[in-house]
mmCIF file of C-alpha atoms in Angstrom:
data_model
loop_
_atom_site.group_PDB
_atom_site.id
_atom_site.type_symbol
_atom_site.label_atom_id
_atom_site.label_comp_id
_atom_site.label_asym_id
_atom_site.label_seq_id
_atom_site.Cartn_x
_atom_site.Cartn_y
_atom_site.Cartn_z
ATOM 1 C CA UNK A 1 11.932 -8.793 -12.563
ATOM 2 C CA UNK A 2 13.902 -7.585 -9.557
ATOM 3 C CA UNK A 3 13.341 -3.968 -8.588
ATOM 4 C CA UNK A 4 15.408 -1.765 -6.339
ATOM 5 C CA UNK A 5 14.813 1.689 -4.968
ATOM 6 C CA UNK A 6 17.697 3.912 -5.989
ATOM 7 C CA UNK A 7 16.661 7.151 -4.279
ATOM 8 C CA UNK A 8 14.202 8.211 -1.584
ATOM 9 C CA UNK A 9 13.527 11.845 -0.727
ATOM 10 C CA UNK A 10 11.287 13.018 2.084
ATOM 11 C CA UNK A 11 8.831 15.502 0.663
ATOM 12 C CA UNK A 12 6.294 17.084 3.007
ATOM 13 C CA UNK A 13 4.495 15.354 5.841
ATOM 14 C CA UNK A 14 4.680 11.612 5.361
ATOM 15 C CA UNK A 15 5.267 11.595 1.611
ATOM 16 C CA UNK A 16 8.417 10.062 0.162
ATOM 17 C CA UNK A 17 9.445 10.400 -3.483
ATOM 18 C CA UNK A 18 10.943 7.125 -4.681
ATOM 19 C CA UNK A 19 13.040 6.462 -7.762
ATOM 20 C CA UNK A 20 13.362 2.863 -8.908
ATOM 21 C CA UNK A 21 16.202 1.345 -10.906
ATOM 22 C CA UNK A 22 14.022 1.119 -14.024
ATOM 23 C CA UNK A 23 13.582 4.923 -13.938
ATOM 24 C CA UNK A 24 10.035 4.963 -12.575
ATOM 25 C CA UNK A 25 9.301 7.626 -9.981
ATOM 26 C CA UNK A 26 6.533 7.311 -7.439
ATOM 27 C CA UNK A 27 5.519 9.545 -4.543
ATOM 28 C CA UNK A 28 3.982 7.525 -1.744
ATOM 29 C CA UNK A 29 1.945 9.041 1.081
ATOM 30 C CA UNK A 30 2.370 6.900 4.194
ATOM 31 C CA UNK A 31 0.073 8.986 6.421
ATOM 32 C CA UNK A 32 -3.148 7.030 5.713
ATOM 33 C CA UNK A 33 -1.361 3.796 6.615
ATOM 34 C CA UNK A 34 0.148 5.205 9.803
ATOM 35 C CA UNK A 35 -3.051 6.896 10.973
ATOM 36 C CA UNK A 36 -5.158 3.784 10.289
ATOM 37 C CA UNK A 37 -2.896 1.431 12.205
ATOM 38 C CA UNK A 38 -3.821 0.334 15.710
ATOM 39 C CA UNK A 39 -0.376 -1.148 16.350
ATOM 40 C CA UNK A 40 1.660 1.057 18.711
ATOM 41 C CA UNK A 41 4.958 0.179 17.007
ATOM 42 C CA UNK A 42 3.562 1.389 13.679
ATOM 43 C CA UNK A 43 1.862 4.453 15.147
ATOM 44 C CA UNK A 44 5.202 5.469 16.671
ATOM 45 C CA UNK A 45 6.216 6.501 13.137
ATOM 46 C CA UNK A 46 3.663 9.315 13.272
ATOM 47 C CA UNK A 47 6.453 11.158 15.084
ATOM 48 C CA UNK A 48 7.871 13.200 12.176
ATOM 49 C CA UNK A 49 11.445 12.864 13.428
ATOM 50 C CA UNK A 50 11.185 9.088 13.644
ATOM 51 C CA UNK A 51 9.461 8.847 10.260
ATOM 52 C CA UNK A 52 12.269 10.880 8.670
ATOM 53 C CA UNK A 53 14.876 8.313 9.757
ATOM 54 C CA UNK A 54 14.275 5.931 6.852
ATOM 55 C CA UNK A 55 17.118 4.610 4.745
ATOM 56 C CA UNK A 56 17.700 2.545 1.656
ATOM 57 C CA UNK A 57 19.147 -0.856 2.423
ATOM 58 C CA UNK A 58 19.758 -3.396 -0.333
ATOM 59 C CA UNK A 59 17.369 -1.469 -2.590
ATOM 60 C CA UNK A 60 14.553 -1.430 -0.039
ATOM 61 C CA UNK A 61 13.037 1.400 1.986
ATOM 62 C CA UNK A 62 13.367 0.577 5.690
ATOM 63 C CA UNK A 63 13.147 2.189 9.084
ATOM 64 C CA UNK A 64 15.394 0.994 11.894
ATOM 65 C CA UNK A 65 16.251 -2.696 11.861
ATOM 66 C CA UNK A 66 13.349 -3.414 9.509
ATOM 67 C CA UNK A 67 10.994 -2.055 12.194
ATOM 68 C CA UNK A 68 8.869 -0.761 9.334
ATOM 69 C CA UNK A 69 9.144 -1.818 5.694
ATOM 70 C CA UNK A 70 6.840 -2.462 2.756
ATOM 71 C CA UNK A 71 6.816 -4.875 -0.206
ATOM 72 C CA UNK A 72 8.691 -3.167 -3.023
ATOM 73 C CA UNK A 73 6.010 -3.956 -5.623
ATOM 74 C CA UNK A 74 3.384 -2.257 -3.467
ATOM 75 C CA UNK A 75 5.569 0.857 -3.285
ATOM 76 C CA UNK A 76 6.303 0.642 -7.013
ATOM 77 C CA UNK A 77 2.584 0.520 -7.844
ATOM 78 C CA UNK A 78 1.578 2.728 -4.898
ATOM 79 C CA UNK A 79 -1.019 0.124 -3.945
ATOM 80 C CA UNK A 80 -0.119 -0.969 -0.433
ATOM 81 C CA UNK A 81 -3.274 0.627 1.020
ATOM 82 C CA UNK A 82 -5.490 -0.855 -1.676
ATOM 83 C CA UNK A 83 -4.969 -4.367 -0.298
ATOM 84 C CA UNK A 84 -6.610 -3.344 2.956
ATOM 85 C CA UNK A 85 -4.832 -1.564 5.718
ATOM 86 C CA UNK A 86 -2.185 -3.707 7.372
ATOM 87 C CA UNK A 87 -2.473 -3.128 11.073
ATOM 88 C CA UNK A 88 0.502 -5.108 12.336
ATOM 89 C CA UNK A 89 4.151 -4.175 12.341
ATOM 90 C CA UNK A 90 6.260 -5.572 9.521
#
């Protein structure tokens, strides 16, 4: 099954409400990931203005030129932090 993100809305803080093409909606809080990272390129997204500059590209949620992105299934299931915190940039 191929999933795409159809809509992404910045809520408060570092939470983004996602709508997938199968109709599922998921609100993902990225703050725990960002705060836990030791990588300076990831921590740079703690700047609220920089974090807010995400976009949807080819059905994926990305920042910059894929400077920060996440596996779509992890966003869909809201489980990307449950695999252990990823400390490196994407």
